[in-house]
Amino acid sequence: VSVIEGDAVTIEKAKEDAEMFGPENMAEETLDDGFALTYTNKGGMGTNYWVKVVRTIGDKQFDCSTTAHDEDQQKAAVEFCKSLTK
């Protein structure tokens, strides 16, 4: 989890950034204070399960992102990111 410095990140920007990885199965969820974006892609070691959750907590925007090993880990990561509070 990190604070986003500079321009705010939008779902459109996150999807544009994901394009360099050849995303498949992209899903997005609008949150009250941001968004969650998940997708998969094929890499040298098999399928990668990407997570990018951006939330505004207080007056700061936070990036909670990871690459998981499977769909269950991907879902758990999204739930963790959605659980963050002040």
mmCIF file of C-alpha atoms in Angstrom, residues 12-46:
data_model
loop_
_atom_site.group_PDB
_atom_site.id
_atom_site.type_symbol
_atom_site.label_atom_id
_atom_site.label_comp_id
_atom_site.label_asym_id
_atom_site.label_seq_id
_atom_site.Cartn_x
_atom_site.Cartn_y
_atom_site.Cartn_z
ATOM 1 C CA GLU A 12 -9.525 4.795 -16.989
ATOM 2 C CA LYS A 13 -5.819 5.429 -16.299
ATOM 3 C CA ALA A 14 -5.484 2.109 -14.454
ATOM 4 C CA LYS A 15 -7.064 0.227 -17.377
ATOM 5 C CA GLU A 16 -4.805 2.047 -19.835
ATOM 6 C CA ASP A 17 -1.736 1.100 -17.752
ATOM 7 C CA ALA A 18 -2.899 -2.533 -17.627
ATOM 8 C CA GLU A 19 -2.959 -2.739 -21.436
ATOM 9 C CA MET A 20 0.836 -3.195 -21.538
ATOM 10 C CA PHE A 21 0.343 -6.584 -19.812
ATOM 11 C CA GLY A 22 -2.200 -7.962 -22.301
ATOM 12 C CA PRO A 23 -5.000 -8.220 -19.734
ATOM 13 C CA GLU A 24 -7.692 -10.887 -19.877
ATOM 14 C CA ASN A 25 -10.813 -11.307 -17.731
ATOM 15 C CA MET A 26 -10.710 -7.652 -16.662
ATOM 16 C CA ALA A 27 -13.267 -6.738 -14.000
ATOM 17 C CA GLU A 28 -13.845 -3.413 -12.331
ATOM 18 C CA GLU A 29 -15.774 -2.414 -9.249
ATOM 19 C CA THR A 30 -16.694 1.117 -8.241
ATOM 20 C CA LEU A 31 -16.163 1.798 -4.532
ATOM 21 C CA ASP A 32 -17.551 4.707 -2.526
ATOM 22 C CA ASP A 33 -14.015 6.112 -2.307
ATOM 23 C CA GLY A 34 -12.306 4.702 -5.389
ATOM 24 C CA PHE A 35 -12.217 1.549 -7.495
ATOM 25 C CA ALA A 36 -10.984 -2.030 -7.712
ATOM 26 C CA LEU A 37 -9.578 -3.467 -10.931
ATOM 27 C CA THR A 38 -8.638 -7.115 -11.431
ATOM 28 C CA TYR A 39 -7.409 -9.039 -14.441
ATOM 29 C CA THR A 40 -5.237 -11.950 -15.487
ATOM 30 C CA ASN A 41 -2.492 -12.357 -18.025
ATOM 31 C CA LYS A 42 -0.172 -15.100 -19.181
ATOM 32 C CA GLY A 43 3.467 -14.839 -18.162
ATOM 33 C CA GLY A 44 6.565 -17.007 -18.331
ATOM 34 C CA MET A 45 5.517 -18.821 -15.145
ATOM 35 C CA GLY A 46 1.830 -19.208 -16.071
#
